[in-house]
XYZ file of C-alpha atoms in Angstrom:
695
model
C 97.402 41.530 57.833
C 97.003 39.476 60.986
C 98.393 41.575 63.857
C 100.777 40.258 66.493
C 99.388 41.113 69.906
C 100.607 41.160 73.502
C 98.400 41.918 76.485
C 99.208 42.461 80.160
C 97.681 43.862 83.345
C 99.149 47.206 84.402
C 97.666 48.515 87.629
C 93.886 48.556 87.225
C 94.187 48.737 83.421
C 94.880 46.258 80.656
C 97.589 47.278 78.178
C 97.533 45.877 74.635
C 100.402 46.161 72.140
C 99.659 45.313 68.499
C 101.855 45.431 65.403
C 101.693 44.174 61.825
C 98.329 45.537 60.660
C 98.532 49.352 60.654
C 101.231 51.641 59.167
C 103.158 48.755 57.607
C 105.443 51.009 55.539
C 106.907 52.584 58.661
C 110.131 51.025 59.934
C 108.214 50.058 63.056
C 104.623 50.668 64.195
C 102.721 49.695 67.337
C 99.165 50.401 68.434
C 99.358 50.792 72.221
C 96.191 50.919 74.293
C 95.534 51.331 78.001
C 91.851 50.983 78.738
C 90.029 52.985 76.059
C 93.023 55.263 75.445
C 94.756 54.233 72.218
C 97.986 55.660 70.763
C 99.412 54.764 67.348
C 103.213 55.051 67.529
C 105.341 54.856 64.386
C 109.102 54.905 63.924
C 110.940 55.634 60.688
C 114.719 55.463 60.447
C 116.851 56.561 57.502
C 118.964 53.682 56.214
C 121.885 55.986 55.430
C 123.439 58.758 57.500
C 124.234 62.148 56.010
C 127.971 62.423 55.366
C 129.752 64.659 57.849
C 126.887 64.762 60.345
C 128.244 64.693 63.913
C 125.002 64.518 65.903
C 122.047 62.158 66.257
C 118.906 63.698 64.657
C 116.079 62.177 66.710
C 112.664 63.826 66.397
C 109.691 62.914 68.591
C 106.223 64.256 67.798
C 103.269 63.527 70.064
C 99.952 64.695 68.625
C 96.408 64.591 69.984
C 93.598 64.197 67.470
C 90.360 65.800 68.644
C 88.325 62.996 67.076
C 89.859 60.744 69.728
C 87.491 62.372 72.224
C 84.570 62.756 69.820
C 85.203 66.481 69.327
C 85.515 68.825 66.347
C 88.338 71.391 66.615
C 87.393 74.993 67.357
C 88.509 77.960 65.288
C 87.956 78.892 61.681
C 89.842 76.062 59.971
C 88.298 73.231 62.013
C 91.456 71.142 62.112
C 94.331 70.650 64.529
C 96.894 73.455 64.485
C 100.212 74.060 66.202
C 101.140 71.747 69.105
C 99.544 72.556 72.439
C 101.627 72.852 75.599
C 100.515 69.339 76.599
C 101.632 67.930 73.239
C 105.007 69.657 73.503
C 105.590 68.425 77.057
C 104.620 64.855 76.189
C 106.927 64.898 73.148
C 109.758 65.798 75.540
C 108.626 63.091 77.985
C 108.908 60.435 75.274
C 112.208 61.771 73.917
C 114.107 61.962 77.191
C 114.342 58.232 78.094
C 114.769 57.120 74.466
C 117.633 59.397 73.407
C 120.423 58.037 75.687
C 119.812 54.463 74.486
C 120.860 55.026 70.874
C 124.505 53.988 70.433
C 127.318 56.547 70.212
C 128.195 57.344 66.635
C 124.727 56.502 65.259
C 123.719 59.552 63.197
C 120.939 58.185 60.980
C 117.805 60.308 61.167
C 115.023 58.769 63.283
C 111.488 60.093 63.717
C 108.964 58.887 66.278
C 105.322 59.974 65.865
C 102.780 59.161 68.579
C 99.178 59.909 67.544
C 96.363 59.733 70.096
C 93.458 58.155 68.201
C 91.134 57.322 71.104
C 91.077 58.759 74.588
C 89.507 57.785 77.887
C 89.299 60.929 80.033
C 90.521 58.921 83.022
C 93.674 57.576 81.312
C 96.393 60.007 80.222
C 97.892 58.934 76.868
C 101.487 59.703 77.909
C 102.259 56.303 79.495
C 100.944 54.182 76.572
C 102.742 56.599 74.203
C 106.125 55.957 75.869
C 105.559 52.198 75.998
C 104.375 52.238 72.380
C 107.445 54.202 71.260
C 109.730 51.708 72.969
C 107.896 48.791 71.366
C 107.931 50.401 67.907
C 111.697 50.933 68.158
C 112.202 47.387 69.399
C 110.373 45.822 66.429
C 111.969 48.218 63.894
C 115.472 46.740 64.043
C 117.012 50.217 64.428
C 120.083 50.175 66.730
C 118.576 50.802 70.171
C 119.705 49.591 73.582
C 116.173 49.108 74.908
C 113.459 48.318 75.452
C 112.218 50.729 78.087
C 108.882 51.125 79.839
C 107.185 53.865 81.833
C 104.791 53.970 84.773
C 102.854 56.643 86.621
C 102.900 56.458 90.429
C 100.418 58.072 92.814
C 100.577 58.215 96.621
C 97.485 58.291 98.834
C 97.149 57.475 102.545
C 100.671 56.060 102.676
C 100.228 53.669 99.734
C 101.606 53.831 96.204
C 99.172 53.521 93.289
C 100.330 52.164 89.931
C 98.984 54.119 86.960
C 96.243 56.003 88.866
C 93.325 57.475 86.936
C 92.957 61.236 86.567
C 90.269 61.167 89.271
C 92.586 59.311 91.652
C 95.348 61.845 90.981
C 93.149 64.660 92.292
C 93.361 63.107 95.761
C 96.989 61.976 95.412
C 99.975 63.644 97.082
C 102.179 62.572 94.176
C 102.088 62.475 90.385
C 105.304 60.777 89.259
C 106.299 59.311 85.901
C 109.337 57.008 85.856
C 110.914 55.366 82.808
C 113.737 52.870 82.656
C 115.232 49.689 81.284
C 115.292 46.274 82.953
C 118.282 47.267 85.057
C 118.129 50.978 85.752
C 116.072 54.179 85.908
C 116.515 56.630 83.025
C 113.992 59.404 83.585
C 111.777 60.800 86.348
C 109.212 63.608 86.133
C 107.073 64.420 89.165
C 104.983 66.838 91.167
C 104.548 66.261 94.896
C 102.917 67.767 97.963
C 106.041 68.300 100.117
C 106.883 64.600 100.445
C 110.007 63.320 102.250
C 112.999 62.269 100.149
C 112.579 58.654 101.221
C 109.003 58.532 99.907
C 110.136 59.993 96.576
C 112.923 57.422 96.296
C 110.581 54.548 97.167
C 108.074 55.824 94.573
C 110.726 55.764 91.842
C 111.802 52.256 92.801
C 108.174 51.075 92.996
C 107.456 52.379 89.499
C 110.650 50.857 88.087
C 109.858 47.482 89.606
C 106.245 47.469 88.371
C 107.167 48.421 84.795
C 109.139 45.214 84.275
C 105.927 43.504 83.126
C 105.740 46.008 80.232
C 109.395 45.440 79.295
C 108.875 41.677 79.245
C 105.828 42.075 76.997
C 107.856 44.177 74.533
C 110.622 41.557 74.500
C 108.069 38.838 73.749
C 106.498 40.983 71.004
C 109.914 41.606 69.426
C 110.799 37.925 69.482
C 107.523 36.984 67.810
C 107.915 39.659 65.119
C 111.463 38.480 64.428
C 112.721 41.655 62.781
C 116.396 41.539 61.841
C 118.648 44.121 63.448
C 120.245 46.677 61.141
C 123.760 45.943 60.025
C 125.359 48.998 61.600
C 128.809 49.404 63.051
C 130.068 52.349 65.113
C 132.696 54.565 63.464
C 136.238 53.254 63.631
C 138.279 54.437 66.567
C 141.326 56.469 65.536
C 143.839 56.021 68.345
C 146.536 57.981 66.527
C 144.604 61.242 66.337
C 143.636 60.911 70.014
C 147.293 60.488 70.930
C 148.305 63.490 68.822
C 145.560 65.710 70.288
C 146.383 64.664 73.848
C 150.070 65.432 73.362
C 149.287 68.803 71.732
C 146.455 70.084 73.928
C 146.307 68.324 77.303
C 148.232 70.937 79.307
C 146.402 73.853 77.681
C 142.994 72.294 78.343
C 143.844 71.662 81.982
C 144.909 75.281 82.289
C 141.742 76.552 80.551
C 139.521 74.696 82.986
C 141.231 76.576 85.779
C 139.581 79.787 84.516
C 136.531 80.268 86.708
C 134.665 82.900 84.671
C 132.457 81.241 82.051
C 132.947 83.600 79.098
C 136.713 83.798 79.499
C 136.961 80.007 79.842
C 134.887 79.396 76.712
C 136.959 81.890 74.715
C 140.180 80.171 75.773
C 138.827 76.699 74.905
C 137.689 77.914 71.481
C 141.170 79.315 70.910
C 142.756 75.969 71.869
C 140.527 74.085 69.406
C 141.503 76.470 66.626
C 145.203 76.085 67.417
C 145.031 72.269 67.537
C 143.155 72.096 64.225
C 145.712 74.418 62.641
C 148.552 72.288 63.993
C 147.192 68.890 62.927
C 145.122 69.616 59.818
C 146.792 72.429 57.946
C 150.396 71.322 57.884
C 151.755 69.638 54.774
C 150.837 65.974 54.561
C 148.070 66.219 57.208
C 145.555 63.380 56.868
C 142.902 64.283 59.449
C 139.728 66.267 58.816
C 139.191 69.389 60.926
C 135.856 68.078 62.217
C 137.421 64.830 63.449
C 140.139 66.730 65.304
C 137.603 69.100 66.827
C 135.522 66.177 68.134
C 138.643 64.568 69.577
C 139.531 67.803 71.392
C 136.012 67.953 72.859
C 136.345 64.344 74.080
C 139.612 65.275 75.736
C 137.932 68.241 77.448
C 135.282 65.899 78.803
C 137.910 63.452 80.026
C 139.873 66.204 81.782
C 136.887 67.646 83.667
C 135.471 64.277 84.645
C 138.862 62.939 85.705
C 139.538 65.921 87.954
C 136.191 65.565 89.718
C 136.432 61.788 90.194
C 139.944 62.174 91.630
C 138.659 64.675 94.211
C 140.152 67.825 92.700
C 138.193 71.115 92.792
C 135.468 71.624 90.217
C 135.732 74.053 87.290
C 134.884 77.087 89.450
C 136.936 75.914 92.431
C 134.097 74.468 94.545
C 133.917 71.052 96.164
C 131.065 68.680 95.248
C 128.627 69.950 97.918
C 128.978 73.743 97.863
C 126.296 76.027 96.416
C 127.473 79.042 94.427
C 127.179 82.542 96.006
C 123.583 83.790 96.114
C 122.315 87.361 95.708
C 118.641 88.291 96.125
C 116.561 91.440 95.693
C 112.779 91.820 95.857
C 110.578 94.738 94.821
C 112.922 95.373 91.912
C 110.356 96.877 89.519
C 108.209 99.803 90.740
C 104.883 99.352 88.910
C 104.509 95.574 88.761
C 102.588 93.658 91.425
C 105.567 91.633 92.629
C 109.162 91.116 91.483
C 112.414 89.437 92.476
C 115.936 89.197 91.111
C 117.560 85.884 92.036
C 121.237 85.357 91.214
C 123.203 82.184 91.933
C 126.720 82.286 90.539
C 126.391 83.163 86.853
C 122.730 82.165 86.649
C 120.166 84.917 87.117
C 116.366 85.152 86.864
C 114.220 88.290 86.940
C 110.803 86.994 88.008
C 107.616 89.078 87.898
C 104.163 88.324 89.348
C 100.930 89.812 87.997
C 97.564 89.515 89.750
C 94.386 89.397 87.694
C 90.698 88.621 87.932
C 88.764 85.496 86.984
C 88.355 86.649 83.401
C 92.180 86.549 83.034
C 92.322 82.784 83.595
C 93.752 80.750 80.731
C 91.140 78.676 78.920
C 92.570 75.274 78.006
C 90.675 73.325 75.361
C 92.096 69.832 75.842
C 90.815 66.558 74.418
C 89.738 65.641 77.960
C 87.509 68.747 78.050
C 87.723 72.501 78.557
C 88.968 73.962 81.813
C 90.255 77.252 83.214
C 93.785 77.573 84.602
C 94.099 80.303 87.275
C 97.890 80.007 87.691
C 100.308 80.491 84.806
C 104.112 80.367 84.888
C 106.014 81.354 81.758
C 109.773 80.984 81.299
C 111.778 82.981 78.740
C 115.345 82.183 77.723
C 116.606 85.014 75.465
C 119.879 84.468 73.559
C 121.653 87.318 75.387
C 121.500 85.264 78.605
C 124.391 83.152 77.279
C 126.116 85.944 75.351
C 124.751 84.903 71.958
C 122.619 86.340 69.180
C 119.571 84.488 67.936
C 115.971 84.534 66.842
C 113.399 85.827 69.319
C 109.863 84.538 68.903
C 107.431 81.992 70.254
C 108.684 79.733 73.087
C 110.647 76.633 72.138
C 110.195 73.141 73.594
C 112.920 73.774 76.153
C 111.265 76.979 77.416
C 107.887 75.283 77.726
C 109.459 72.326 79.542
C 111.442 74.461 81.987
C 108.397 76.611 82.722
C 106.312 73.524 83.463
C 108.989 72.108 85.768
C 109.137 75.374 87.716
C 105.346 75.425 87.952
C 105.340 71.882 89.342
C 107.831 73.045 91.941
C 105.559 75.776 93.332
C 102.078 74.238 92.913
C 102.168 72.635 96.368
C 102.517 76.023 98.094
C 99.905 77.954 96.085
C 96.712 79.164 97.839
C 93.303 78.054 96.631
C 90.997 80.452 94.798
C 88.773 80.467 97.910
C 91.667 81.742 100.022
C 93.057 84.163 97.422
C 90.604 84.860 94.577
C 93.187 86.096 92.075
C 94.357 84.678 88.781
C 98.163 84.697 88.948
C 100.693 84.918 86.131
C 104.425 84.602 86.819
C 107.021 85.335 84.134
C 110.665 84.344 84.578
C 113.135 86.231 82.398
C 116.479 84.420 82.400
C 118.970 87.255 82.165
C 122.102 85.132 82.724
C 122.587 81.396 82.450
C 125.327 79.052 83.559
C 123.510 76.041 84.939
C 120.000 75.365 86.206
C 117.963 78.395 85.205
C 114.770 76.390 85.834
C 115.723 75.997 89.498
C 116.552 79.712 89.698
C 113.039 80.244 88.353
C 111.542 78.245 91.233
C 113.464 80.351 93.751
C 112.621 83.612 91.995
C 108.943 82.639 91.702
C 108.676 81.987 95.431
C 110.264 85.371 96.201
C 108.176 87.243 93.630
C 104.912 85.710 94.868
C 105.692 86.739 98.445
C 106.636 90.237 97.252
C 103.216 90.437 95.571
C 101.438 89.482 98.801
C 100.300 86.073 97.569
C 99.694 83.974 100.718
C 101.896 81.018 99.756
C 102.039 78.236 102.341
C 105.828 78.369 102.632
C 108.897 79.411 100.613
C 110.139 76.936 98.001
C 113.560 76.575 96.364
C 115.103 74.449 93.653
C 118.544 73.018 93.010
C 120.151 71.004 90.200
C 122.482 68.086 90.854
C 124.949 66.449 88.475
C 126.767 63.134 88.286
C 130.158 61.958 87.121
C 130.367 58.158 86.941
C 133.427 56.180 85.880
C 133.266 52.400 86.372
C 132.459 51.844 90.070
C 133.338 55.384 91.151
C 130.858 58.257 91.112
C 130.570 61.821 92.364
C 127.314 63.740 92.866
C 127.670 67.473 92.206
C 125.581 70.131 93.963
C 124.397 73.155 91.943
C 125.922 72.203 88.582
C 127.390 74.596 86.037
C 126.452 74.518 82.369
C 129.759 72.802 81.491
C 129.205 70.166 84.175
C 125.730 69.512 82.806
C 127.138 69.160 79.276
C 130.061 66.931 80.283
C 128.328 64.949 83.045
C 126.050 61.921 83.174
C 122.924 63.192 84.949
C 120.669 66.214 85.282
C 118.819 65.817 88.584
C 116.585 68.716 89.626
C 114.768 68.940 92.949
C 112.320 71.595 94.147
C 110.949 71.700 97.656
C 110.316 73.416 100.967
C 111.789 72.789 104.400
C 109.145 70.074 104.830
C 109.741 68.064 101.673
C 109.971 67.680 97.909
C 107.512 69.418 95.571
C 109.077 68.497 92.202
C 111.666 66.044 90.942
C 113.029 65.748 87.418
C 115.834 63.425 86.384
C 117.462 62.751 83.023
C 120.318 60.314 82.477
C 122.846 60.299 79.640
C 124.229 56.851 80.491
C 122.452 53.484 80.677
C 120.842 54.305 84.018
C 121.564 54.856 87.691
C 121.157 52.765 90.812
C 119.173 53.358 93.996
C 122.435 54.176 95.797
C 123.248 57.048 93.436
C 119.706 58.409 93.500
C 119.574 58.314 97.294
C 122.891 60.169 97.507
C 121.632 62.788 95.041
C 118.366 63.323 96.950
C 120.104 63.718 100.309
C 122.743 66.058 98.904
C 120.035 68.059 97.134
C 118.160 68.454 100.427
C 121.215 70.022 102.068
C 121.640 72.414 99.156
C 117.934 73.306 99.081
C 117.843 74.109 102.797
C 120.889 76.356 102.368
C 119.199 78.275 99.548
C 115.968 78.641 101.549
C 117.977 80.054 104.424
C 119.466 82.694 102.116
C 116.018 83.505 100.683
C 114.499 83.900 104.153
C 117.092 86.534 105.012
C 115.500 88.779 102.379
C 111.790 87.926 102.662
C 110.460 85.167 104.899
C 106.669 85.586 104.670
C 104.288 87.128 102.119
C 103.654 90.845 102.361
C 100.493 91.723 104.291
C 99.154 94.004 101.552
C 99.130 93.540 97.802
C 100.556 96.225 95.505
C 98.639 99.476 95.173
C 98.630 98.807 91.421
C 96.982 95.382 91.763
C 93.209 94.976 91.549
C 91.312 94.642 94.818
C 88.905 91.732 94.711
C 85.815 91.738 96.906
C 83.960 88.458 97.111
C 80.361 88.027 98.222
C 77.702 85.398 97.775
C 74.138 86.103 96.639
C 71.057 83.961 96.189
C 71.462 82.314 92.764
C 67.858 83.295 92.019
C 68.946 86.954 92.280
C 71.629 86.641 89.580
C 69.187 87.741 86.892
C 68.419 90.900 88.909
C 72.103 91.850 89.014
C 72.587 91.156 85.319
C 69.377 92.861 84.253
C 67.534 92.706 80.963
C 70.087 92.194 78.189
C 72.891 92.802 80.731
C 71.800 96.413 81.259
C 72.098 96.417 85.058
C 75.555 94.883 85.339
C 76.801 96.986 82.431
C 75.617 100.139 84.198
C 77.263 99.023 87.451
C 80.565 98.466 85.644
C 80.467 101.770 83.775
C 79.364 103.871 86.753
C 81.763 102.404 89.347
C 84.703 101.424 87.113
C 84.838 97.972 88.733
C 84.756 94.662 86.863
C 82.174 92.163 88.083
C 82.114 88.394 87.586
C 79.253 86.154 88.752
C 79.312 82.353 88.853
C 76.257 80.135 88.533
C 76.314 79.315 92.254
C 75.974 82.996 93.217
C 79.590 83.921 93.975
C 80.213 87.545 92.955
C 83.768 88.847 92.511
C 84.240 92.583 92.222
C 87.675 93.762 91.068
C 88.942 97.325 91.081
C 92.261 99.060 91.650
C 90.245 101.800 93.450
C 88.959 100.281 96.678
C 86.197 102.891 97.028
C 84.841 101.972 93.593
C 84.814 98.303 94.552
C 82.955 99.010 97.784
C 80.368 101.120 95.934
C 79.778 98.273 93.476
C 79.360 95.915 96.419
C 76.848 98.223 98.109
C 74.763 98.479 94.984
C 74.787 94.725 94.366
C 73.741 94.109 97.953
C 70.908 96.571 97.445
C 69.781 94.848 94.256
C 69.796 91.417 95.871
C 68.473 92.382 99.290
C 65.009 91.241 100.425
C 62.494 93.823 101.650
C 61.738 93.404 105.364
C 58.650 94.509 107.290
C 59.406 97.173 109.895
C 62.611 98.351 108.231
C 63.042 101.971 107.138
C 64.384 102.621 103.627
C 65.419 105.726 101.752
C 63.595 105.535 98.458
C 62.879 107.530 95.342
C 59.379 108.589 94.264
C 58.837 106.744 91.004
C 55.241 107.673 90.139
C 52.399 109.830 91.577
C 48.823 108.557 91.627
C 45.524 110.082 92.866
C 45.537 107.689 95.826
C 49.242 107.923 96.740
C 52.743 107.368 95.323
C 54.898 104.450 94.216
C 58.347 104.572 95.797
C 61.412 102.564 94.699
C 62.991 101.372 97.926
C 65.396 98.833 96.382
C 66.404 98.339 92.749
C 63.423 96.702 91.047
C 61.272 96.829 94.225
C 58.495 99.456 94.465
C 56.014 99.968 97.270
C 52.893 102.070 97.653
C 52.533 104.972 100.074
C 48.764 105.485 100.372
C 47.607 109.101 100.646
C 46.567 108.361 104.219
C 50.186 107.403 105.109
C 51.853 110.493 103.698
C 51.110 112.952 106.489
C 49.094 113.436 109.683
C 47.462 116.357 107.935
C 44.694 115.820 105.410
C 46.203 115.713 101.926
C 43.859 116.567 99.046
C 46.453 116.085 96.249
C 49.529 113.914 96.510
C 51.412 116.443 94.372
C 51.013 118.965 97.206
C 53.479 116.897 99.234
C 55.552 114.918 96.712
C 57.103 115.185 93.291
C 58.477 112.431 91.110
C 62.187 111.967 91.810
C 61.998 113.051 95.456
C 64.176 111.126 97.933
C 62.084 110.172 100.962
C 62.276 107.884 103.964
C 59.598 105.230 104.262
C 58.873 102.335 106.560
C 57.564 98.968 105.344
C 54.180 98.285 106.949
C 53.177 95.108 105.164
C 54.028 92.679 102.351
C 50.927 90.785 101.218
C 50.773 87.294 99.737
C 51.131 88.677 96.212
C 54.368 90.428 97.219
C 52.839 93.919 97.179
C 54.566 96.326 99.579
C 52.677 98.907 101.691
C 54.756 101.864 102.903
C 54.349 104.735 105.361
C 55.954 108.165 105.568
C 54.184 108.993 108.834
C 55.817 106.046 110.613
C 59.267 107.624 110.267
C 58.116 111.141 111.068
C 58.781 112.464 107.604
C 56.349 115.244 106.663
């Protein structure tokens, strides 16, 4: 029961890795803590693979327990429900650097579960979760070419910060997570404030260098645990079937990859696979299984495409390595929405729509760190018809959530503040065609749609996806990759940015890692491609429209004395409810006295503003008001000059003539002009009709 423990300094925090005490029936388990944030990470691997399985079934589940922050879940059931967006994104963040390090041919089921059991609001659990997952795999004995580590990098005043706190990130121009092995970088996820490519590259290298202390600690932990590695061998290599397939299909596959249209190319390749299987598996005396032949054909396809690119031949669609596919752009596509754009690049297309709302439309996020409101939402949909398939349509999958978040990171740097543009904004990207990098098409389409809606973005932003083919010492970086190149290549490298710099960077590697040289080449080539796309976008719309859509709500913002808020709301909300019903405008008031009035009808909004200003105005001596006679008395009349503010017109101040009965001159409900003569120390208001010549 005595745990084995390793401790090291990581930025301003101390990281502790413990194993041997908790979850001892799991194949591997590590309690990873950074400060007061603690994550229990377990790994279970099936000892036997399912016969005939041709893929690696890795599952990663990151889950946040509300008790970790001393909270009880909301809702009727009072327990955690479906994964939040943060949990889904962190599950992907853990999965991405782990997956490429399992050996080819390993198909045993593996499940990683990372449970947040204690949380410090200043320390995000994602970094200890990744380190804990790596450590749990390392001590499990499961075949794994690790360990890996991860680090978060901030950038403030020209200096990099290792594992900044959440408070430090608010002032940082960069929020970057990098994961890698001892020798190479495997994964990057970042959001930046238009930083130069060189700064982004240096940040990745800084994070990779600093995380070596975590890798060394995991190696020491593994050595002390002394777990035996599994006795696993990769499947035997069948050279004969490869030779047969190559002889039968090589020429046909080369010819098929000369077809530039995606659907036609895929149909021809499917036909070739069927023909090869029929030739080698269905003849008398055949000794190969259809699945083995099919996999061999797919390997040959990969070899053909990669070989052509490395040798300098044209890519699948005829382009060289640096050319961006043809771009087509339309804005204002949909008549009744607030902003829309159709962005097409090759066979990838996104229909992106912007909707403007009021403060009450903001998304409420109940996170373990606390509740907050999110005024900008970006949702990405990937329907099956976009790739010519049928499929289930329902709630968003992990991929859709991840792509939407990446696109959002790409545009956050250009978004206006709520003070500059007091609208809640929702953007929806409908991927209507897909053949490579629909998330980057979403960034481009979002920028165009926001400008079409009149959102005062700081500058246009575009995104582009880069690929990599690496064979021994040779490599080729590919600009604007196709779906096939993504599938058959070694890297998915996505960059969003403006003319001034990078706003988002995401990188995933399918090989053991990449060097600084390759990453620098990819960043520079991506910059050229991004600037080309921005140039094409600017030909259609270069700056935001001056006016928002006639169908969007107009928001009028004013500030009142916080002590007057209760006057606007009224007893039981009666005053504000009447204002809303009578003008048709929606009204939101914050505790500091900021009032936001929203209405599609501008006149209704202005009327609501006038009435609120009346309610909150202070009565001034010497000013003339138009008031309403509220009550008649023997000695005069009480007149309402502002909502909730009555003054007295004495009988002597009604007329120059002698007035025996007030009712001879006034009736309740009359509209009269009065001038304020005096406000005494008790706040009583004395009025005069004579002073304004009203008789």
